[in-house]
Short mmCIF file of C-alpha atoms in Angstrom, two decimals:
data_model
loop_
_atom_site.label_atom_id
_atom_site.label_comp_id
_atom_site.label_asym_id
_atom_site.label_seq_id
_atom_site.Cartn_x
_atom_site.Cartn_y
_atom_site.Cartn_z
CA UNK A 1 105.52 -24.21 7.64
CA UNK A 2 103.98 -26.70 10.10
CA UNK A 3 100.29 -27.59 10.21
CA UNK A 4 99.79 -25.96 13.61
CA UNK A 5 101.42 -22.72 12.48
CA UNK A 6 99.37 -22.68 9.27
CA UNK A 7 96.20 -23.18 11.33
CA UNK A 8 97.13 -20.30 13.64
CA UNK A 9 97.82 -18.07 10.63
CA UNK A 10 94.50 -19.04 9.04
CA UNK A 11 92.68 -18.27 12.29
CA UNK A 12 94.39 -14.87 12.54
CA UNK A 13 93.50 -14.00 8.94
CA UNK A 14 89.86 -14.94 9.49
CA UNK A 15 89.77 -12.79 12.62
CA UNK A 16 91.28 -9.86 10.73
CA UNK A 17 88.75 -10.24 7.94
CA UNK A 18 85.99 -10.26 10.53
CA UNK A 19 87.26 -7.01 12.05
CA UNK A 20 87.58 -5.37 8.64
CA UNK A 21 84.10 -6.52 7.64
CA UNK A 22 82.50 -4.64 10.50
CA UNK A 23 84.04 -1.34 9.44
CA UNK A 24 85.51 1.44 11.60
CA UNK A 25 84.20 1.63 15.13
CA UNK A 26 82.25 -1.62 14.84
CA UNK A 27 82.31 -4.50 17.29
CA UNK A 28 80.23 -7.34 15.89
CA UNK A 29 76.61 -7.84 15.00
CA UNK A 30 73.30 -8.71 16.62
CA UNK A 31 72.61 -12.09 15.05
CA UNK A 32 71.21 -14.54 17.62
CA UNK A 33 71.22 -11.87 20.35
CA UNK A 34 68.41 -12.80 22.80
CA UNK A 35 67.39 -9.14 23.16
CA UNK A 36 67.05 -8.83 19.41
CA UNK A 37 65.09 -12.05 19.11
CA UNK A 38 62.65 -10.78 21.76
CA UNK A 39 62.37 -7.46 19.92
CA UNK A 40 61.66 -9.27 16.64
CA UNK A 41 58.92 -11.26 18.41
CA UNK A 42 57.33 -7.97 19.51
CA UNK A 43 57.52 -6.48 16.01
CA UNK A 44 55.91 -9.56 14.48
CA UNK A 45 53.12 -9.60 17.06
CA UNK A 46 52.50 -5.85 17.25
CA UNK A 47 53.03 -4.76 13.65
CA UNK A 48 52.84 -8.02 11.66
CA UNK A 49 56.40 -7.72 10.32
CA UNK A 50 57.93 -10.61 8.42
CA UNK A 51 60.17 -12.48 10.86
CA UNK A 52 62.68 -13.65 8.26
CA UNK A 53 63.08 -10.13 6.87
CA UNK A 54 63.80 -8.73 10.33
CA UNK A 55 66.25 -11.52 11.11
CA UNK A 56 68.10 -10.74 7.89
CA UNK A 57 68.11 -7.02 8.70
CA UNK A 58 69.54 -7.51 12.19
CA UNK A 59 72.06 -10.08 10.96
CA UNK A 60 73.55 -7.23 8.95
CA UNK A 61 73.32 -4.61 11.72
CA UNK A 62 76.56 -3.71 13.49
CA UNK A 63 77.28 -2.73 17.07
CA UNK A 64 79.46 0.38 16.90
CA UNK A 65 81.76 1.36 19.73
CA UNK A 66 82.19 4.86 18.29
CA UNK A 67 78.46 5.43 18.73
CA UNK A 68 78.66 4.39 22.39
CA UNK A 69 81.57 6.79 22.86
CA UNK A 70 79.80 9.67 21.11
CA UNK A 71 76.55 9.36 23.07
CA UNK A 72 78.46 9.59 26.35
CA UNK A 73 80.00 13.01 25.59
CA UNK A 74 77.57 15.39 23.82
CA UNK A 75 78.85 18.96 23.60
CA UNK A 76 75.81 20.30 25.48
CA UNK A 77 76.97 18.44 28.59
CA UNK A 78 80.72 18.93 28.32
CA UNK A 79 81.14 22.60 27.30
CA UNK A 80 80.22 25.86 29.04
CA UNK A 81 78.05 28.28 27.07
CA UNK A 82 80.93 30.54 26.01
CA UNK A 83 82.67 27.54 24.39
CA UNK A 84 79.51 25.90 23.04
CA UNK A 85 78.46 29.15 21.35
CA UNK A 86 81.64 29.22 19.26
CA UNK A 87 80.66 25.98 17.53
CA UNK A 88 77.60 27.53 15.88
CA UNK A 89 78.00 31.32 15.79
CA UNK A 90 80.57 31.40 13.00
CA UNK A 91 80.78 33.57 9.85
CA UNK A 92 80.57 30.47 7.64
CA UNK A 93 77.37 29.26 9.28
CA UNK A 94 75.78 32.71 9.22
CA UNK A 95 76.66 33.15 5.53
CA UNK A 96 75.40 29.64 4.84
CA UNK A 97 72.11 30.58 6.49
CA UNK A 98 71.76 33.64 4.27
CA UNK A 99 72.37 31.53 1.15
CA UNK A 100 69.89 28.88 2.32
CA UNK A 101 67.25 31.55 3.01
CA UNK A 102 67.74 33.14 -0.42
CA UNK A 103 67.48 29.82 -2.25
CA UNK A 104 64.38 28.77 -0.32
CA UNK A 105 62.67 32.09 0.39
CA UNK A 106 59.39 31.03 -1.25
CA UNK A 107 59.15 27.79 0.76
CA UNK A 108 60.07 29.57 4.00
CA UNK A 109 57.39 32.19 3.40
CA UNK A 110 54.82 29.51 2.63
CA UNK A 111 55.76 27.74 5.87
CA UNK A 112 55.50 31.01 7.81
CA UNK A 113 52.00 31.60 6.50
CA UNK A 114 50.94 28.02 7.20
CA UNK A 115 52.43 27.66 10.70
CA UNK A 116 53.33 31.13 11.98
CA UNK A 117 56.94 30.17 12.67
CA UNK A 118 59.78 32.66 12.20
CA UNK A 119 61.74 31.71 9.04
CA UNK A 120 65.02 32.68 10.72
CA UNK A 121 64.45 30.06 13.42
CA UNK A 122 63.67 27.37 10.83
CA UNK A 123 66.88 28.26 8.97
CA UNK A 124 68.90 28.30 12.20
CA UNK A 125 67.66 24.85 13.26
CA UNK A 126 68.75 23.38 9.92
CA UNK A 127 72.06 25.24 10.23
CA UNK A 128 72.76 23.96 13.73
CA UNK A 129 71.67 20.41 12.96
CA UNK A 130 73.35 19.73 9.62
CA UNK A 131 75.01 22.88 8.25
CA UNK A 132 72.08 23.30 5.88
CA UNK A 133 72.18 19.71 4.72
CA UNK A 134 75.96 19.41 4.29
CA UNK A 135 76.24 16.84 7.09
CA UNK A 136 73.11 14.75 7.63
CA UNK A 137 75.09 11.89 9.19
CA UNK A 138 76.95 8.90 7.82
CA UNK A 139 75.91 6.24 10.34
CA UNK A 140 73.43 3.64 9.16
CA UNK A 141 70.32 4.28 11.23
CA UNK A 142 69.84 0.56 11.83
CA UNK A 143 73.37 0.36 13.29
CA UNK A 144 72.90 3.45 15.46
CA UNK A 145 69.53 2.49 16.90
CA UNK A 146 70.42 -1.18 17.36
CA UNK A 147 73.64 -0.26 19.17
CA UNK A 148 71.83 2.11 21.52
CA UNK A 149 68.79 -0.12 21.99
CA UNK A 150 70.71 -3.30 22.83
CA UNK A 151 74.15 -2.16 24.02
CA UNK A 152 73.52 1.09 25.91
CA UNK A 153 71.60 0.26 29.12
CA UNK A 154 71.20 3.87 30.38
CA UNK A 155 68.76 4.65 27.55
CA UNK A 156 67.93 1.28 26.07
CA UNK A 157 64.18 1.68 26.67
CA UNK A 158 64.08 4.96 24.76
CA UNK A 159 66.12 3.67 21.84
CA UNK A 160 64.18 0.40 21.61
CA UNK A 161 61.11 2.56 21.15
CA UNK A 162 62.88 4.65 18.50
CA UNK A 163 64.04 1.48 16.73
CA UNK A 164 60.44 0.30 16.61
CA UNK A 165 59.36 3.69 15.26
CA UNK A 166 62.11 3.57 12.63
CA UNK A 167 61.08 0.17 11.30
CA UNK A 168 57.43 1.22 11.12
CA UNK A 169 58.46 4.49 9.46
CA UNK A 170 60.54 2.63 6.88
CA UNK A 171 57.54 0.47 6.06
CA UNK A 172 55.18 3.46 5.84
CA UNK A 173 57.44 5.66 3.72
CA UNK A 174 59.15 3.02 1.57
CA UNK A 175 62.57 3.70 3.13
CA UNK A 176 65.22 0.98 2.85
CA UNK A 177 65.92 0.31 6.53
CA UNK A 178 69.30 -1.23 5.73
CA UNK A 179 70.56 1.85 3.86
CA UNK A 180 69.10 4.94 5.56
CA UNK A 181 71.79 7.07 7.19
CA UNK A 182 71.75 9.63 9.97
CA UNK A 183 73.42 10.74 13.20
CA UNK A 184 74.97 8.52 15.86
CA UNK A 185 71.63 8.74 17.68
CA UNK A 186 69.56 7.75 14.65
CA UNK A 187 68.35 11.25 13.72
CA UNK A 188 67.64 11.73 10.03
CA UNK A 189 67.61 14.32 7.27
CA UNK A 190 68.33 18.06 7.17
CA UNK A 191 66.45 18.66 10.42
CA UNK A 192 67.72 15.52 12.17
CA UNK A 193 64.33 14.10 13.13
CA UNK A 194 64.44 11.02 15.33
CA UNK A 195 62.05 8.32 14.07
CA UNK A 196 59.18 9.17 16.44
CA UNK A 197 59.39 12.85 15.46
CA UNK A 198 59.56 11.90 11.78
CA UNK A 199 56.36 9.88 12.11
CA UNK A 200 54.53 12.47 14.23
CA UNK A 201 55.67 15.81 12.82
CA UNK A 202 57.11 15.38 9.31
CA UNK A 203 54.72 16.54 6.59
CA UNK A 204 54.36 16.19 2.84
CA UNK A 205 54.61 19.93 2.15
CA UNK A 206 54.94 19.58 -1.63
CA UNK A 207 52.04 17.09 -1.89
CA UNK A 208 53.97 14.45 -3.84
CA UNK A 209 52.69 11.58 -1.70
CA UNK A 210 55.71 11.09 0.57
CA UNK A 211 57.51 12.78 3.46
CA UNK A 212 61.14 13.11 2.41
CA UNK A 213 63.47 14.81 4.91
CA UNK A 214 66.64 14.03 2.94
CA UNK A 215 65.93 15.46 -0.52
CA UNK A 216 62.71 17.52 -0.53
CA UNK A 217 63.36 21.05 0.72
CA UNK A 218 59.60 21.65 0.80
CA UNK A 219 59.12 18.75 3.19
CA UNK A 220 62.24 19.63 5.21
CA UNK A 221 61.26 23.26 5.82
CA UNK A 222 57.57 22.50 6.27
CA UNK A 223 58.32 19.73 8.76
CA UNK A 224 60.58 21.88 10.96
CA UNK A 225 57.95 24.64 10.97
CA UNK A 226 55.20 22.13 11.75
CA UNK A 227 57.26 20.73 14.64
CA UNK A 228 57.48 24.16 16.25
CA UNK A 229 53.84 24.92 15.55
CA UNK A 230 52.70 21.66 17.14
CA UNK A 231 54.80 22.37 20.24
CA UNK A 232 53.18 25.75 20.79
CA UNK A 233 55.24 28.38 18.95
CA UNK A 234 53.56 31.79 19.29
CA UNK A 235 53.87 33.96 16.20
CA UNK A 236 55.21 37.44 16.79
CA UNK A 237 56.35 36.84 20.37
CA UNK A 238 59.98 37.35 21.42
CA UNK A 239 62.32 34.48 22.26
CA UNK A 240 64.88 35.84 24.72
CA UNK A 241 66.48 39.06 25.97
CA UNK A 242 69.72 39.65 27.85
CA UNK A 243 69.34 40.78 31.46
CA UNK A 244 70.96 44.16 32.04
CA UNK A 245 72.59 43.43 35.39
CA UNK A 246 75.62 41.16 35.79
CA UNK A 247 75.21 40.98 39.57
CA UNK A 248 74.71 37.58 41.15
CA UNK A 249 71.00 36.87 41.02
CA UNK A 250 69.58 34.37 43.56
CA UNK A 251 69.29 30.88 42.08
CA UNK A 252 65.81 30.69 43.60
CA UNK A 253 64.64 32.93 40.75
CA UNK A 254 65.93 30.55 38.08
CA UNK A 255 63.59 28.14 36.30
CA UNK A 256 64.61 24.49 36.05
CA UNK A 257 62.09 23.66 33.33
CA UNK A 258 62.36 26.96 31.40
CA UNK A 259 58.58 27.04 31.18
CA UNK A 260 57.64 30.66 31.93
CA UNK A 261 55.90 30.90 35.30
CA UNK A 262 56.25 34.63 36.01
CA UNK A 263 55.84 37.82 34.03
CA UNK A 264 58.48 40.35 33.07
CA UNK A 265 56.80 42.72 35.54
CA UNK A 266 57.38 40.18 38.34
CA UNK A 267 61.09 40.15 37.56
CA UNK A 268 61.16 43.95 37.26
CA UNK A 269 59.99 44.12 40.87
CA UNK A 270 63.08 42.04 41.73
CA UNK A 271 65.25 44.60 39.93
CA UNK A 272 65.69 42.41 36.84
CA UNK A 273 65.19 44.03 33.44
CA UNK A 274 66.39 43.21 29.94
CA UNK A 275 67.53 44.74 26.66
CA UNK A 276 65.41 44.88 24.64
CA UNK A 277 62.74 45.20 27.34
CA UNK A 278 60.09 42.53 27.55
CA UNK A 279 56.41 43.61 27.61
CA UNK A 280 55.39 43.79 31.30
CA UNK A 281 52.80 41.01 31.06
CA UNK A 282 55.00 38.74 28.93
CA UNK A 283 55.40 35.33 30.62
CA UNK A 284 59.13 34.65 31.03
CA UNK A 285 61.64 32.44 32.79
CA UNK A 286 65.10 33.39 34.05
CA UNK A 287 68.07 31.53 32.56
CA UNK A 288 71.70 31.59 33.73
CA UNK A 289 74.53 30.64 31.37
CA UNK A 290 78.26 30.51 31.99
CA UNK A 291 80.27 33.27 30.35
CA UNK A 292 84.05 33.49 30.38
CA UNK A 293 84.01 36.21 33.05
CA UNK A 294 81.13 34.93 35.16
CA UNK A 295 77.41 34.20 34.89
CA UNK A 296 75.16 35.83 32.33
CA UNK A 297 71.36 35.98 32.56
CA UNK A 298 68.52 36.04 30.05
CA UNK A 299 64.75 36.35 30.25
CA UNK A 300 63.29 33.64 28.03
CA UNK A 301 59.76 33.16 26.71
CA UNK A 302 57.52 30.28 25.75
CA UNK A 303 59.12 30.31 22.29
CA UNK A 304 62.54 29.66 23.84
CA UNK A 305 61.00 26.74 25.71
CA UNK A 306 59.56 25.44 22.42
CA UNK A 307 63.07 25.34 20.93
CA UNK A 308 64.09 23.10 23.84
CA UNK A 309 61.45 20.60 22.68
CA UNK A 310 63.74 20.03 19.70
CA UNK A 311 66.74 19.51 21.98
CA UNK A 312 66.35 19.75 25.75
CA UNK A 313 69.58 21.67 26.33
CA UNK A 314 69.20 25.41 27.08
CA UNK A 315 72.62 25.88 25.44
CA UNK A 316 71.21 24.42 22.22
CA UNK A 317 68.15 26.66 22.38
CA UNK A 318 70.26 29.77 22.96
CA UNK A 319 72.58 28.82 20.08
CA UNK A 320 69.57 28.45 17.75
CA UNK A 321 68.13 31.77 18.89
CA UNK A 322 71.38 33.71 18.52
CA UNK A 323 72.18 32.11 15.17
CA UNK A 324 68.66 32.96 13.96
CA UNK A 325 69.16 36.61 14.93
CA UNK A 326 72.57 36.76 13.24
CA UNK A 327 71.24 35.16 10.05
CA UNK A 328 68.21 37.47 10.01
CA UNK A 329 70.40 40.58 10.33
CA UNK A 330 72.78 39.40 7.60
CA UNK A 331 69.91 38.37 5.30
CA UNK A 332 68.15 41.74 5.53
CA UNK A 333 71.43 43.64 5.09
CA UNK A 334 72.14 41.62 1.95
CA UNK A 335 68.82 42.76 0.48
CA UNK A 336 69.20 46.46 1.27
#
């Protein structure tokens, strides 16, 4: 074999090793990236991080093309309600919710007393997010947040902020920033808290000196309940009710924000009622979702809006609500 051919073969082998080293879906690292260097400067100045430690961390971080693909096609934006619903309202997930509730009934009751949040909704959130902890995400958080902060311009500002929050969180909680895993968007633990939510809403519910959303079911359940409490969950109030009529309702009556601005009595005067009926003075919003045979309508309350603070999609909020109701029914039947 000639020298030139051997050199070409050596170059090809080195390239192949480089591809393999980055793992599936990866496309290089962030070492010497000017954006990263500027970010490191900010972290050193703002939070007194060790520069060399951050440079080492980012030298090992990987840009992942599969993350960029996943963030561009979330199910909430690509599926109509009647298809989206099928993802979460399944017998397996409902039965899993019943088992989770049984195993953690004492913690859920303690969280209900502390925060006034419906246990069924807490269980449903964990079921929607991670199948009750079965799938908390296999992406390294440093890879996910670095990819989205430095290689995804549409939301780079948001994810740079979350990357900053993650590094501060890791320092505060003693988390190894190079090993923590989560979703493709950097959400962590059973409840899939993004770093800013972890820092602001996670709690040490078992009083062991740390907030652990991967392994402490006390902290996991308490933190989800605290999140809803802090966003204004109202104990004992309904969440949503199906509108009785399937006629086309004027879009002018719909609410873009889902924050209730009218009462159920206001909608009743427009000929809009629900089953079960809402109390006349209950503040509600009107929501339209796509069913297979046309539009469907719901009256939704402040508590429905609070669920959208966890994920802004009304499809997500409706899936959580309906899963919570299904789990509650199955749980109580299993005890009778």
